[in-house]
Coordinates of C-alpha atoms in Angstrom, one line a residue:
M221 CA 33.3 -14.2 19.9
G222 CA 33.7 -10.8 18.2
T223 CA 35.3 -10.6 14.8
N224 CA 38.3 -8.6 13.7
E225 CA 35.9 -5.9 12.4
D226 CA 34.2 -5.7 15.8
H227 CA 37.6 -5.0 17.6
T228 CA 38.5 -2.5 14.9
E229 CA 35.3 -0.6 15.5
D230 CA 35.8 -0.7 19.3
R231 CA 39.1 0.7 19.0
A232 CA 38.1 3.4 16.6
A233 CA 35.2 4.4 19.0
A234 CA 37.5 4.5 22.0
T235 CA 40.1 6.6 20.2
L236 CA 37.3 9.0 19.1
V237 CA 36.1 9.4 22.6
R238 CA 39.6 9.9 24.1
D239 CA 40.6 12.5 21.5
A240 CA 37.3 14.4 22.1
M241 CA 37.7 14.5 25.8
D242 CA 41.2 15.7 25.6
R243 CA 40.3 18.6 23.2
A244 CA 37.3 19.5 25.3
T245 CA 39.2 19.7 28.6
A246 CA 42.4 21.1 27.3
E247 CA 40.8 24.6 27.5
L248 CA 39.8 24.3 31.1
P249 CA 42.1 26.0 33.7
A250 CA 45.0 24.0 35.1
T251 CA 44.5 22.8 38.6
A252 CA 48.3 22.6 39.6
D253 CA 48.3 26.0 41.4
L254 CA 45.1 25.2 43.3
V255 CA 45.0 23.9 46.9
G256 CA 42.4 22.2 49.1
P257 CA 38.7 22.8 48.1
A258 CA 39.5 24.8 45.0
R259 CA 41.7 22.0 43.5
A260 CA 39.0 19.4 44.2
Q261 CA 36.4 21.5 42.7
G262 CA 38.4 22.1 39.5
M263 CA 39.0 18.4 39.2
R264 CA 35.4 17.5 39.6
R265 CA 34.4 20.1 37.0
K266 CA 37.0 18.7 34.6
A267 CA 35.8 15.1 35.2
R268 CA 32.1 16.1 34.6
V269 CA 33.0 17.7 31.2
R270 CA 35.0 14.6 30.2
A271 CA 32.2 12.4 31.0
A272 CA 29.5 14.4 29.2
I273 CA 31.7 14.7 26.0
G274 CA 32.5 10.9 26.2
G275 CA 28.8 10.1 26.3
A276 CA 27.9 12.4 23.5
V277 CA 30.7 11.1 21.3
L278 CA 29.7 7.4 22.0
A279 CA 26.2 8.2 21.1
V280 CA 27.2 9.8 17.7
A281 CA 29.7 6.9 17.1
G282 CA 26.8 4.4 17.8
L283 CA 24.7 6.1 15.2
G284 CA 27.5 5.9 12.8
L285 CA 28.0 2.3 13.3
A286 CA 24.4 1.6 13.1
G287 CA 24.2 3.4 9.8
A288 CA 26.9 1.0 8.5
F289 CA 24.3 -1.8 8.9
V290 CA 21.1 0.0 7.7
L291 CA 21.6 1.3 4.2
P292 CA 18.8 2.3 1.9
G293 CA 18.4 -0.5 -0.6
G294 CA 21.0 -2.6 1.3
D295 CA 21.4 -6.3 0.6
P296 CA 18.6 -8.3 2.4
E297 CA 21.1 -10.9 3.6
T298 CA 23.2 -8.2 5.2
T299 CA 20.1 -6.7 6.9
R300 CA 19.0 -10.0 8.3
S301 CA 22.5 -10.9 9.6
S302 CA 22.8 -7.6 11.4
G303 CA 19.5 -8.2 13.3
V304 CA 17.7 -5.4 11.6
T305 CA 14.3 -6.1 10.2
G306 CA 13.0 -4.1 7.3
V307 CA 9.3 -3.4 6.8
A308 CA 7.9 -3.0 3.3
P309 CA 5.7 0.1 2.9
S310 CA 1.9 -0.6 2.6
P311 CA -0.1 1.2 -0.1
T312 CA -1.3 3.8 2.4
D313 CA 2.2 4.6 3.9
A314 CA 3.5 8.2 3.8
T315 CA 6.3 6.9 1.6
G316 CA 3.9 6.8 -1.2
P317 CA 1.9 4.1 -3.0
V318 CA 3.5 1.0 -4.2
P319 CA 4.2 0.5 -7.9
P320 CA 1.5 -1.0 -10.1
V321 CA 1.5 -4.6 -11.3
H322 CA 2.7 -4.6 -14.8
I323 CA 0.5 -6.5 -17.3
E324 CA 1.8 -6.7 -20.9
P325 CA -1.0 -5.9 -23.3
T326 CA -1.9 -8.4 -25.9
P327 CA -1.4 -7.5 -29.6
G328 CA -3.7 -4.7 -30.6
E329 CA -4.7 -3.9 -27.0
S330 CA -4.0 -0.5 -25.4
S331 CA -2.7 0.1 -21.9
M332 CA -2.4 3.1 -19.6
A333 CA 1.0 3.7 -21.0
D334 CA -0.7 4.9 -24.2
L335 CA -2.6 7.6 -22.5
P336 CA -1.6 11.3 -22.5
P337 CA 0.6 12.2 -19.6
A338 CA -2.0 14.3 -17.9
E339 CA -4.8 11.8 -18.2
R340 CA -2.6 8.9 -17.2
A341 CA -1.6 10.8 -14.0
R342 CA -5.3 11.5 -13.2
Q343 CA -6.2 7.8 -13.6
E344 CA -3.2 6.6 -11.6
N345 CA -4.2 9.0 -8.8
F346 CA -7.7 7.6 -8.7
Q347 CA -6.3 4.1 -8.7
D348 CA -4.1 4.9 -5.7
Q349 CA -7.2 6.2 -3.9
A350 CA -9.2 3.1 -4.9
V351 CA -6.4 0.8 -3.6
G352 CA -6.5 2.5 -0.2
V353 CA -10.3 2.1 0.1
L354 CA -10.5 -1.3 -1.2
Q355 CA -7.6 -2.5 1.1
R356 CA -9.5 -1.2 4.0
L357 CA -13.0 -2.4 3.2
L358 CA -12.4 -5.8 1.4
P359 CA -12.1 -8.8 3.9
K360 CA -8.6 -9.8 5.0
T361 CA -9.0 -13.0 3.0
M362 CA -8.4 -10.9 -0.1
G363 CA -4.9 -10.1 1.0
T364 CA -2.9 -7.2 -0.5
V365 CA -4.6 -5.0 -3.1
Q366 CA -2.5 -3.4 -5.9
R367 CA -3.4 -1.5 -9.0
T368 CA -2.2 -2.6 -12.4
D369 CA -0.9 -0.5 -15.4
L370 CA -3.1 -2.1 -18.0
S371 CA -6.5 -0.5 -17.2
V372 CA -7.8 2.1 -14.7
R373 CA -10.4 -0.6 -13.7
M374 CA -8.2 -3.6 -13.2
Y375 CA -6.6 -4.4 -9.8
H376 CA -5.0 -7.4 -8.2
A377 CA -5.5 -8.9 -4.8
T378 CA -2.8 -11.3 -3.6
K379 CA -2.9 -13.7 -0.7
D380 CA -0.7 -16.7 0.0
G381 CA 0.7 -16.7 -3.4
K382 CA -2.8 -16.6 -5.1
T383 CA -3.7 -13.6 -7.3
F384 CA -7.5 -12.7 -7.6
V385 CA -8.3 -10.2 -10.4
V386 CA -10.5 -7.4 -9.1
I387 CA -12.4 -5.2 -11.5
F388 CA -13.7 -1.8 -10.1
S389 CA -15.5 0.0 -12.9
V390 CA -17.6 3.2 -12.8
R391 CA -18.6 3.5 -16.5
P392 CA -20.9 6.0 -18.0
S393 CA -23.9 4.5 -19.8
E394 CA -26.6 5.8 -22.1
P395 CA -29.6 7.5 -20.4
G396 CA -32.5 5.1 -19.6
T397 CA -30.1 2.2 -19.0
T398 CA -31.6 -0.2 -16.3
Q399 CA -29.8 -2.4 -13.9
R400 CA -29.9 -6.2 -14.3
P401 CA -32.6 -7.7 -12.0
C402 CA -31.5 -9.7 -8.9
V403 CA -32.3 -13.4 -9.8
E404 CA -31.1 -16.6 -8.8
V405 CA -30.5 -19.5 -11.1
K406 CA -28.7 -22.9 -10.7
G407 CA -25.3 -22.2 -9.0
M408 CA -25.8 -18.5 -8.5
T409 CA -26.9 -16.6 -5.5
C410 CA -28.1 -12.9 -5.3
K411 CA -28.7 -10.5 -2.5
K412 CA -29.6 -6.9 -2.6
T413 CA -29.7 -3.8 -0.3
T414 CA -30.7 -0.1 -0.6
L415 CA -27.9 2.4 -0.5
P416 CA -28.2 6.1 0.5
G417 CA -30.3 8.0 -2.0
G418 CA -32.5 4.9 -2.7
V419 CA -29.9 3.3 -4.9
V420 CA -30.5 -0.5 -5.1
A421 CA -27.3 -2.6 -5.1
N422 CA -27.1 -6.3 -6.0
A423 CA -24.4 -8.7 -4.8
M424 CA -24.0 -12.1 -6.7
T425 CA -22.0 -15.2 -6.4
L426 CA -21.9 -16.9 -9.7
P427 CA -20.1 -20.0 -11.3
M428 CA -17.0 -19.2 -13.4
D429 CA -14.5 -21.3 -15.3
S430 CA -15.5 -24.5 -13.6
A431 CA -18.3 -25.9 -11.7
T432 CA -16.2 -25.9 -8.5
T433 CA -15.2 -22.1 -8.4
T434 CA -17.2 -19.1 -8.1
G435 CA -16.7 -15.4 -8.6
A436 CA -18.4 -12.6 -6.7
E437 CA -19.8 -9.3 -8.2
L438 CA -21.4 -6.2 -6.8
T439 CA -23.5 -4.0 -9.3
F440 CA -25.6 -0.8 -9.0
R441 CA -26.4 2.3 -11.1
Y442 CA -25.2 5.6 -9.7
G443 CA -26.0 8.9 -11.4
R444 CA -25.0 8.3 -15.1
S445 CA -22.8 5.3 -14.5
D446 CA -22.9 1.6 -14.1
V447 CA -20.9 0.5 -11.1
R448 CA -19.3 -2.9 -10.9
L449 CA -16.9 -4.4 -8.3
S450 CA -16.1 -8.0 -9.2
V451 CA -13.5 -10.6 -7.9
N452 CA -12.6 -13.5 -10.0
P453 CA -11.4 -16.9 -8.7
H454 CA -7.9 -18.2 -8.9
T455 CA -8.2 -20.7 -11.6
A456 CA -4.8 -22.4 -11.2
S457 CA -5.5 -23.4 -7.6
N458 CA -9.2 -23.9 -8.2
T459 CA -9.9 -21.3 -5.4
S460 CA -13.2 -19.3 -5.5
A461 CA -13.3 -15.6 -4.8
P462 CA -12.6 -15.1 -1.2
V463 CA -15.4 -12.6 -0.6
T464 CA -19.1 -13.1 0.2
D465 CA -22.3 -11.4 -1.0
D466 CA -22.9 -9.9 2.4
Q467 CA -19.4 -8.5 2.5
L468 CA -19.8 -6.8 -0.8
L469 CA -23.1 -5.2 0.1
E470 CA -21.5 -4.0 3.4
L471 CA -18.7 -2.5 1.4
A472 CA -21.1 -0.7 -0.9
Q473 CA -22.6 1.2 2.0
S474 CA -19.3 2.7 3.1
P475 CA -19.1 6.4 2.6
A476 CA -15.4 6.1 1.4
F477 CA -16.4 3.7 -1.3
L478 CA -19.4 5.8 -2.5
D479 CA -17.2 8.9 -2.5
L480 CA -15.0 7.1 -5.0
V481 CA -18.0 6.3 -7.2
K482 CA -19.3 9.8 -6.9
A483 CA -16.0 11.1 -8.1
A484 CA -15.7 8.8 -11.0
D485 CA -19.3 9.5 -12.0
A486 CA -18.6 13.2 -12.1
N487 CA -15.3 12.8 -13.9
P488 CA -15.4 9.6 -15.8
M489 CA -12.3 7.4 -16.2
E490 CA -13.7 5.1 -18.8
K491 CA -15.4 5.6 -22.0
M492 CA -19.3 5.5 -22.3
Q493 CA -20.8 2.1 -22.7
R494 CA -23.1 2.0 -25.7
T495 CA -25.8 -0.4 -26.3
I496 CA -25.7 -2.2 -29.8
Q497 CA -29.1 -2.9 -31.0
G498 CA -29.6 -6.2 -32.7
G499 CA -30.7 -6.2 -36.4

């Protein structure tokens, strides 16, 4: 059964149609002095105009009524009750990237908010590109990837209420720095592959906070930088990182991922990692 608001809207639309048709046909020549075929032709012409104007006004009225239900930023309950389903934009939608996950820095720790505006914008732009690539290349078990506002290298991947911390780092290092060898010890596995240009990449699964959860990590050296992509487990639910060694190695061979690495190696986002010699 329709509500009072429904009847009011119907009456308003009917009045709008009737007034518009009257105005549109008022300027047509009168048919009183016509006889026979001429009068019939004039009446048919008038009827066609009224029908066309009526249809157009109804279409506009319909759009106006629909707009009453779909308002930018409207109440979700109102949207659901009207039968209109809203779709949240993905990080790669034309509407722009989603806002970063806010992480409050610990006392004495800096965040991206402390950067000069131009440098912060440069790093955020890189993060947005990285989100798009990681979202496309990481397995669906990782869920939705978002950047954070704490560090250019920190991201979050959320699936079924579980958040996995992702670190994507392309950090300059001193000349002569060598990559860690791919070794397997108790509780850890390691696989490797050769990337374009002869770069050797290692992918590891290793125990983390407890003996029952593992993290995953991809490492290789590119140009003047050490590259690391790691996924931490969700400790609260005792859930291991939902990505395998093979999946990380496949990601490492993607041209889109290597383009990100190449860009960050040429224009570093992080400070150089320096080796501290023991005394």
